[in-house]
């Protein structure tokens, strides 16, 4: 064989062969698949909202206003993140807003009764959240009550508890305490402390769901509880643990609420937070039947809702329209999920 004949063979032996049809790791299809079509839709909606309100008011895209949006979404963002875990497990916690209200009051009252010990106030609030979450889980598991009905009942009960122990009034005054001032207005690496807290909780929940056996079991329970039970997963323990987790995160949200307002708020600061949390989780791609959802999608939805609320305020729209917008978005999210699932719509012929 001549040198001319050997050259092409040698070249082909040293040149890496790309498999036919294999796309680059940075191809548009792979990027879209990695981000998710649902998340891309949220990003697109966020860009549209920013463009609309930015054109209507020059101050909307101001860095200070954007930072304000980030701080404003922290409380319901925490509830939305933990609601995502609850929904993925196939349940729903409608009482998270009321739990935050009870924790807010407890943190302020404990702070006052301990002569201004902020750390004891915070620990008391978190301990209260753990107990309230455990009560939800025990009612659902051992009372054999549907999670929606159980937490709808405790929504009212916990709201009543917050009003009873506070006399229906804001409790304590924490604005002269350095710890609560730091929680409300402090910054770490240029970012507000509440935003840091939300980021830490979101990362922890993401790692839990994606990289641990506990997370995989939570997805399995929400996807098919019968199969999960047959595979040896103790569903009752997981349900109780998930609701205890929800109570703890709701308590953290309550502490931030106390720090922001300067006192324990039994109802005014926490009312309606459960609707926002569920709306954000549904918009973020959580299937309300369980087994599907991501923390990243929920966070995008939280930012979207915050941007929408802020935009309506900036352009002077009546704040009552915010509730209309949230309700409409929740309906839209559920309708889209139903259409994508391919299931027969309720009440229509097959």
Tab-separated table of C-alpha atoms in Angstrom:
chain	number	residue	atom	x	y	z
A	1	UNK	CA	0.000	0.000	0.000
A	2	UNK	CA	1.399	3.416	-0.993
A	3	UNK	CA	1.840	6.445	1.290
A	4	UNK	CA	-1.035	8.167	-0.486
A	5	UNK	CA	-3.325	5.255	0.392
A	6	UNK	CA	-2.130	5.047	4.010
A	7	UNK	CA	-2.611	8.773	4.728
A	8	UNK	CA	-6.450	8.837	4.637
A	9	UNK	CA	-6.607	5.700	6.780
A	10	UNK	CA	-4.282	7.181	9.398
A	11	UNK	CA	-6.223	10.433	9.422
A	12	UNK	CA	-9.509	8.633	9.954
A	13	UNK	CA	-8.000	6.623	12.795
A	14	UNK	CA	-6.869	9.718	14.724
A	15	UNK	CA	-9.899	11.932	14.008
A	16	UNK	CA	-12.776	11.541	16.516
A	17	UNK	CA	-15.934	10.328	14.868
A	18	UNK	CA	-19.108	12.224	15.798
A	19	UNK	CA	-22.117	9.964	16.015
A	20	UNK	CA	-24.768	10.794	13.497
A	21	UNK	CA	-27.659	12.745	14.937
A	22	UNK	CA	-25.836	13.504	18.201
A	23	UNK	CA	-26.222	17.185	19.074
A	24	UNK	CA	-23.750	19.429	20.808
A	25	UNK	CA	-24.132	19.724	24.610
A	26	UNK	CA	-24.851	23.407	24.010
A	27	UNK	CA	-27.413	22.890	21.271
A	28	UNK	CA	-30.704	24.816	21.613
A	29	UNK	CA	-32.674	21.604	22.119
A	30	UNK	CA	-30.493	20.486	25.009
A	31	UNK	CA	-30.546	23.916	26.614
A	32	UNK	CA	-34.345	24.048	26.356
A	33	UNK	CA	-34.597	20.528	27.781
A	34	UNK	CA	-32.295	21.451	30.676
A	35	UNK	CA	-34.215	24.618	31.524
A	36	UNK	CA	-37.636	23.125	30.865
A	37	UNK	CA	-40.347	24.435	28.588
A	38	UNK	CA	-42.459	25.457	31.566
A	39	UNK	CA	-39.627	27.509	33.040
A	40	UNK	CA	-38.967	29.106	29.672
A	41	UNK	CA	-42.603	30.168	29.569
A	42	UNK	CA	-42.236	31.779	33.011
A	43	UNK	CA	-39.067	33.567	31.933
A	44	UNK	CA	-40.832	34.818	28.814
A	45	UNK	CA	-43.797	36.034	30.877
A	46	UNK	CA	-41.415	37.775	33.283
A	47	UNK	CA	-39.694	39.566	30.388
A	48	UNK	CA	-43.071	40.682	29.019
A	49	UNK	CA	-44.191	41.988	32.434
A	50	UNK	CA	-40.904	43.865	32.879
A	51	UNK	CA	-41.223	45.387	29.414
A	52	UNK	CA	-44.845	46.468	29.927
A	53	UNK	CA	-44.457	48.031	33.365
A	54	UNK	CA	-41.017	49.409	32.498
A	55	UNK	CA	-42.569	51.303	29.599
A	56	UNK	CA	-45.425	52.570	31.780
A	57	UNK	CA	-43.175	53.739	34.612
A	58	UNK	CA	-39.484	54.551	34.336
A	59	UNK	CA	-38.862	53.672	37.976
A	60	UNK	CA	-40.045	50.075	37.629
A	61	UNK	CA	-36.686	48.770	36.368
A	62	UNK	CA	-34.711	50.894	38.812
A	63	UNK	CA	-32.298	48.673	40.843
A	64	UNK	CA	-33.845	49.874	44.110
A	65	UNK	CA	-37.309	48.839	42.955
A	66	UNK	CA	-36.027	45.458	41.750
A	67	UNK	CA	-34.353	44.927	45.135
A	68	UNK	CA	-37.665	45.850	46.756
A	69	UNK	CA	-39.418	43.153	44.716
A	70	UNK	CA	-36.893	40.607	45.969
A	71	UNK	CA	-37.491	41.551	49.584
A	72	UNK	CA	-41.268	41.687	49.141
A	73	UNK	CA	-41.531	38.107	47.873
A	74	UNK	CA	-39.427	36.563	50.640
A	75	UNK	CA	-42.201	35.637	53.073
A	76	UNK	CA	-44.579	34.020	50.599
A	77	UNK	CA	-41.574	32.694	48.664
A	78	UNK	CA	-40.549	30.624	51.691
A	79	UNK	CA	-44.074	29.263	51.959
A	80	UNK	CA	-44.178	28.528	48.216
A	81	UNK	CA	-40.882	26.606	48.355
A	82	UNK	CA	-42.015	24.339	51.178
A	83	UNK	CA	-45.504	24.074	49.639
A	84	UNK	CA	-43.759	22.636	46.590
A	85	UNK	CA	-42.380	19.787	48.712
A	86	UNK	CA	-45.824	19.156	50.217
A	87	UNK	CA	-47.516	19.114	46.809
A	88	UNK	CA	-44.899	16.811	45.289
A	89	UNK	CA	-45.662	14.396	48.141
A	90	UNK	CA	-49.285	14.364	46.964
A	91	UNK	CA	-50.718	16.615	49.684
A	92	UNK	CA	-51.562	20.285	50.206
A	93	UNK	CA	-51.093	22.582	53.210
A	94	UNK	CA	-53.606	25.414	53.193
A	95	UNK	CA	-52.712	26.448	56.757
A	96	UNK	CA	-49.154	27.743	56.151
A	97	UNK	CA	-50.252	31.381	56.261
A	98	UNK	CA	-51.974	30.935	59.621
A	99	UNK	CA	-48.949	29.051	60.947
A	100	UNK	CA	-46.768	32.008	59.981
A	101	UNK	CA	-49.164	34.290	61.874
A	102	UNK	CA	-48.990	32.180	65.044
A	103	UNK	CA	-45.180	32.013	64.803
A	104	UNK	CA	-45.006	35.788	64.333
A	105	UNK	CA	-46.996	36.401	67.499
A	106	UNK	CA	-45.044	33.780	69.477
A	107	UNK	CA	-41.683	35.252	68.420
A	108	UNK	CA	-42.686	38.739	69.578
A	109	UNK	CA	-44.296	37.585	72.817
A	110	UNK	CA	-41.355	35.339	73.709
A	111	UNK	CA	-38.994	38.206	72.919
A	112	UNK	CA	-40.902	40.513	75.282
A	113	UNK	CA	-41.267	37.949	78.082
A	114	UNK	CA	-37.531	37.130	78.066
A	115	UNK	CA	-36.502	40.772	78.451
A	116	UNK	CA	-35.522	41.217	74.845
A	117	UNK	CA	-33.814	37.910	74.017
A	118	UNK	CA	-34.271	37.701	70.237
A	119	UNK	CA	-32.751	34.246	69.898
A	120	UNK	CA	-35.188	32.739	72.376
A	121	UNK	CA	-38.012	34.455	70.524
A	122	UNK	CA	-36.871	32.949	67.226
A	123	UNK	CA	-36.408	29.485	68.744
A	124	UNK	CA	-39.858	29.663	70.352
A	125	UNK	CA	-41.396	30.534	66.990
A	126	UNK	CA	-39.660	27.658	65.192
A	127	UNK	CA	-40.619	25.248	67.975
A	128	UNK	CA	-44.222	26.411	67.632
A	129	UNK	CA	-44.064	25.829	63.864
A	130	UNK	CA	-42.790	22.285	64.379
A	131	UNK	CA	-45.686	21.527	66.723
A	132	UNK	CA	-48.328	23.022	64.410
A	133	UNK	CA	-46.930	21.107	61.436
A	134	UNK	CA	-46.887	17.888	63.445
A	135	UNK	CA	-50.531	18.413	64.415
A	136	UNK	CA	-51.435	18.710	60.722
A	137	UNK	CA	-49.555	15.537	59.872
A	138	UNK	CA	-51.050	13.542	62.746
A	139	UNK	CA	-54.597	14.608	61.866
A	140	UNK	CA	-54.074	13.561	58.253
A	141	UNK	CA	-52.355	10.241	58.987
A	142	UNK	CA	-54.145	8.967	62.085
A	143	UNK	CA	-57.424	10.787	61.600
A	144	UNK	CA	-57.499	9.579	57.973
A	145	UNK	CA	-58.536	13.067	56.849
A	146	UNK	CA	-57.901	14.429	53.370
A	147	UNK	CA	-54.994	16.945	53.558
A	148	UNK	CA	-57.078	19.699	51.952
A	149	UNK	CA	-59.904	19.309	54.487
A	150	UNK	CA	-57.525	18.891	57.428
A	151	UNK	CA	-55.449	21.977	56.665
A	152	UNK	CA	-58.544	23.977	55.743
A	153	UNK	CA	-59.753	23.278	59.267
A	154	UNK	CA	-56.407	24.150	60.858
A	155	UNK	CA	-56.225	27.294	58.723
A	156	UNK	CA	-59.174	28.603	60.715
A	157	UNK	CA	-58.034	27.045	63.994
A	158	UNK	CA	-54.499	28.455	63.849
A	159	UNK	CA	-55.807	31.865	62.850
A	160	UNK	CA	-58.064	31.734	65.914
A	161	UNK	CA	-55.142	30.705	68.132
A	162	UNK	CA	-53.078	33.655	66.887
A	163	UNK	CA	-55.944	36.026	67.659
A	164	UNK	CA	-56.630	34.489	71.076
A	165	UNK	CA	-53.076	34.655	72.404
A	166	UNK	CA	-52.591	38.163	71.043
A	167	UNK	CA	-56.008	39.556	71.837
A	168	UNK	CA	-56.364	40.303	68.133
A	169	UNK	CA	-53.655	42.982	68.338
A	170	UNK	CA	-50.044	43.283	67.255
A	171	UNK	CA	-47.749	42.079	70.031
A	172	UNK	CA	-44.355	43.269	71.231
A	173	UNK	CA	-41.968	45.781	69.727
A	174	UNK	CA	-38.755	44.455	68.192
A	175	UNK	CA	-37.513	47.361	66.085
A	176	UNK	CA	-35.058	48.426	68.787
A	177	UNK	CA	-33.370	45.002	68.806
A	178	UNK	CA	-30.205	44.553	66.738
A	179	UNK	CA	-30.993	40.960	65.749
A	180	UNK	CA	-34.454	41.728	64.376
A	181	UNK	CA	-33.136	44.897	62.732
A	182	UNK	CA	-30.473	42.794	61.005
A	183	UNK	CA	-33.092	40.260	59.855
A	184	UNK	CA	-35.303	43.023	58.480
A	185	UNK	CA	-32.781	45.410	56.955
A	186	UNK	CA	-29.339	43.815	57.155
A	187	UNK	CA	-27.307	42.741	54.134
A	188	UNK	CA	-24.814	39.980	53.421
A	189	UNK	CA	-22.575	40.424	50.387
A	190	UNK	CA	-24.874	43.227	49.266
A	191	UNK	CA	-28.012	41.069	49.399
A	192	UNK	CA	-30.838	41.603	51.915
A	193	UNK	CA	-30.889	39.023	54.707
A	194	UNK	CA	-34.475	37.859	53.926
A	195	UNK	CA	-33.408	37.116	50.341
A	196	UNK	CA	-30.409	35.152	51.664
A	197	UNK	CA	-32.714	33.163	53.944
A	198	UNK	CA	-35.021	32.347	51.016
A	199	UNK	CA	-32.049	31.294	48.879
A	200	UNK	CA	-30.646	29.028	51.615
A	201	UNK	CA	-34.014	27.333	52.226
A	202	UNK	CA	-34.627	26.937	48.469
A	203	UNK	CA	-31.185	25.384	47.909
A	204	UNK	CA	-31.718	23.026	50.847
A	205	UNK	CA	-35.103	21.916	49.479
A	206	UNK	CA	-33.643	21.493	45.974
A	207	UNK	CA	-30.810	19.305	47.269
A	208	UNK	CA	-33.253	17.306	49.397
A	209	UNK	CA	-35.564	16.597	46.473
A	210	UNK	CA	-33.003	15.983	43.741
A	211	UNK	CA	-29.990	14.398	45.379
A	212	UNK	CA	-31.258	12.322	48.307
A	213	UNK	CA	-33.204	9.101	48.729
A	214	UNK	CA	-35.693	11.054	50.833
A	215	UNK	CA	-36.438	13.313	47.877
A	216	UNK	CA	-36.825	10.390	45.496
A	217	UNK	CA	-39.220	8.738	47.939
A	218	UNK	CA	-41.255	11.961	48.187
A	219	UNK	CA	-41.626	11.993	44.397
A	220	UNK	CA	-42.552	8.301	44.470
A	221	UNK	CA	-45.246	8.835	47.099
A	222	UNK	CA	-46.804	11.681	45.152
A	223	UNK	CA	-46.571	9.843	41.849
A	224	UNK	CA	-48.089	6.552	42.983
A	225	UNK	CA	-48.622	6.005	46.686
A	226	UNK	CA	-49.692	2.380	46.221
A	227	UNK	CA	-46.490	1.486	44.395
A	228	UNK	CA	-44.486	3.444	46.968
A	229	UNK	CA	-46.101	1.508	49.821
A	230	UNK	CA	-45.473	-1.825	48.123
A	231	UNK	CA	-41.822	-0.870	47.638
A	232	UNK	CA	-41.430	-0.495	51.397
A	233	UNK	CA	-41.707	3.281	51.854
A	234	UNK	CA	-43.363	4.274	55.125
A	235	UNK	CA	-45.805	6.818	53.722
A	236	UNK	CA	-47.208	7.854	57.105
A	237	UNK	CA	-43.791	8.872	58.428
A	238	UNK	CA	-43.021	10.814	55.274
A	239	UNK	CA	-46.331	12.689	55.380
A	240	UNK	CA	-45.864	13.695	59.010
A	241	UNK	CA	-42.252	14.746	58.335
A	242	UNK	CA	-43.252	16.843	55.317
A	243	UNK	CA	-45.901	18.720	57.304
A	244	UNK	CA	-43.466	19.256	60.186
A	245	UNK	CA	-41.034	20.705	57.636
A	246	UNK	CA	-43.796	22.979	56.328
A	247	UNK	CA	-44.472	24.193	59.864
A	248	UNK	CA	-40.791	24.964	60.484
A	249	UNK	CA	-40.408	26.982	57.276
A	250	UNK	CA	-43.710	28.776	57.948
A	251	UNK	CA	-42.292	29.749	61.354
A	252	UNK	CA	-39.168	31.190	59.699
A	253	UNK	CA	-41.469	33.218	57.445
A	254	UNK	CA	-43.315	34.392	60.567
A	255	UNK	CA	-40.059	35.561	62.184
A	256	UNK	CA	-39.184	37.586	59.073
A	257	UNK	CA	-42.691	39.042	59.148
A	258	UNK	CA	-42.162	40.083	62.777
A	259	UNK	CA	-38.800	41.671	61.962
A	260	UNK	CA	-40.250	43.625	59.047
A	261	UNK	CA	-43.309	44.969	60.803
A	262	UNK	CA	-41.621	45.440	64.171
A	263	UNK	CA	-44.203	43.373	66.055
A	264	UNK	CA	-46.033	40.048	66.082
A	265	UNK	CA	-48.818	40.050	63.519
A	266	UNK	CA	-51.664	37.606	64.260
A	267	UNK	CA	-53.476	37.980	60.936
A	268	UNK	CA	-52.837	41.153	58.948
A	269	UNK	CA	-49.374	40.222	57.668
A	270	UNK	CA	-50.054	36.549	56.984
A	271	UNK	CA	-53.592	36.461	55.593
A	272	UNK	CA	-53.737	35.256	51.995
A	273	UNK	CA	-50.166	33.932	51.950
A	274	UNK	CA	-51.388	30.354	51.461
A	275	UNK	CA	-53.123	31.308	48.200
A	276	UNK	CA	-49.967	33.002	46.919
A	277	UNK	CA	-47.868	29.985	47.885
A	278	UNK	CA	-50.150	27.511	46.110
A	279	UNK	CA	-50.406	29.764	43.058
A	280	UNK	CA	-46.619	30.041	42.801
A	281	UNK	CA	-46.170	26.279	43.148
A	282	UNK	CA	-48.818	25.564	40.498
A	283	UNK	CA	-47.398	28.176	38.114
A	284	UNK	CA	-43.955	26.719	38.700
A	285	UNK	CA	-45.034	23.367	37.316
A	286	UNK	CA	-46.180	21.419	40.375
A	287	UNK	CA	-48.863	18.884	39.554
A	288	UNK	CA	-51.509	19.337	42.229
A	289	UNK	CA	-52.036	15.564	42.218
A	290	UNK	CA	-48.432	15.122	43.287
A	291	UNK	CA	-45.264	13.547	41.951
A	292	UNK	CA	-44.125	16.464	39.819
A	293	UNK	CA	-42.528	19.834	40.468
A	294	UNK	CA	-39.235	21.659	40.976
A	295	UNK	CA	-37.953	24.304	43.364
A	296	UNK	CA	-36.478	26.289	40.460
A	297	UNK	CA	-39.838	26.541	38.709
A	298	UNK	CA	-41.523	27.671	41.920
A	299	UNK	CA	-38.909	30.387	42.504
A	300	UNK	CA	-39.430	31.705	38.978
A	301	UNK	CA	-43.173	31.834	39.626
A	302	UNK	CA	-42.556	33.647	42.933
A	303	UNK	CA	-40.526	36.322	41.140
A	304	UNK	CA	-43.201	36.542	38.434
A	305	UNK	CA	-45.975	37.119	40.986
A	306	UNK	CA	-43.837	39.643	42.839
A	307	UNK	CA	-43.063	41.525	39.637
A	308	UNK	CA	-46.757	41.563	38.720
A	309	UNK	CA	-47.873	42.835	42.147
A	310	UNK	CA	-45.187	45.507	42.184
A	311	UNK	CA	-46.013	46.585	38.638
A	312	UNK	CA	-49.693	46.993	39.471
A	313	UNK	CA	-48.741	49.106	42.488
A	314	UNK	CA	-46.261	51.220	40.528
A	315	UNK	CA	-48.776	52.131	37.829
A	316	UNK	CA	-51.478	52.848	40.391
A	317	UNK	CA	-53.844	49.936	39.774
A	318	UNK	CA	-56.253	49.158	42.610
A	319	UNK	CA	-54.620	46.564	44.894
A	320	UNK	CA	-57.789	44.458	44.842
A	321	UNK	CA	-56.931	43.594	41.245
A	322	UNK	CA	-53.901	41.727	42.565
A	323	UNK	CA	-56.208	39.105	44.066
A	324	UNK	CA	-58.060	38.876	40.758
A	325	UNK	CA	-54.750	38.401	38.917
A	326	UNK	CA	-53.545	35.730	41.352
A	327	UNK	CA	-56.797	33.801	41.130
A	328	UNK	CA	-56.763	33.998	37.344
A	329	UNK	CA	-53.173	32.778	37.185
A	330	UNK	CA	-53.994	29.822	39.452
A	331	UNK	CA	-56.945	28.832	37.261
A	332	UNK	CA	-54.781	29.179	34.146
A	333	UNK	CA	-52.032	27.032	35.657
A	334	UNK	CA	-54.458	24.260	36.616
A	335	UNK	CA	-56.142	24.329	33.178
A	336	UNK	CA	-52.764	24.056	31.438
A	337	UNK	CA	-51.782	21.123	33.670
A	338	UNK	CA	-55.064	19.366	32.926
A	339	UNK	CA	-54.625	19.795	29.171
A	340	UNK	CA	-51.029	18.583	29.251
A	341	UNK	CA	-51.904	15.518	31.308
A	342	UNK	CA	-54.294	14.279	28.624
A	343	UNK	CA	-56.817	13.175	31.257
A	344	UNK	CA	-60.519	13.365	30.566
A	345	UNK	CA	-62.002	16.622	31.785
A	346	UNK	CA	-64.492	16.223	34.630
A	347	UNK	CA	-68.099	16.056	33.470
A	348	UNK	CA	-67.319	15.722	29.745
A	349	UNK	CA	-67.957	12.597	27.690
A	350	UNK	CA	-65.005	10.357	26.827
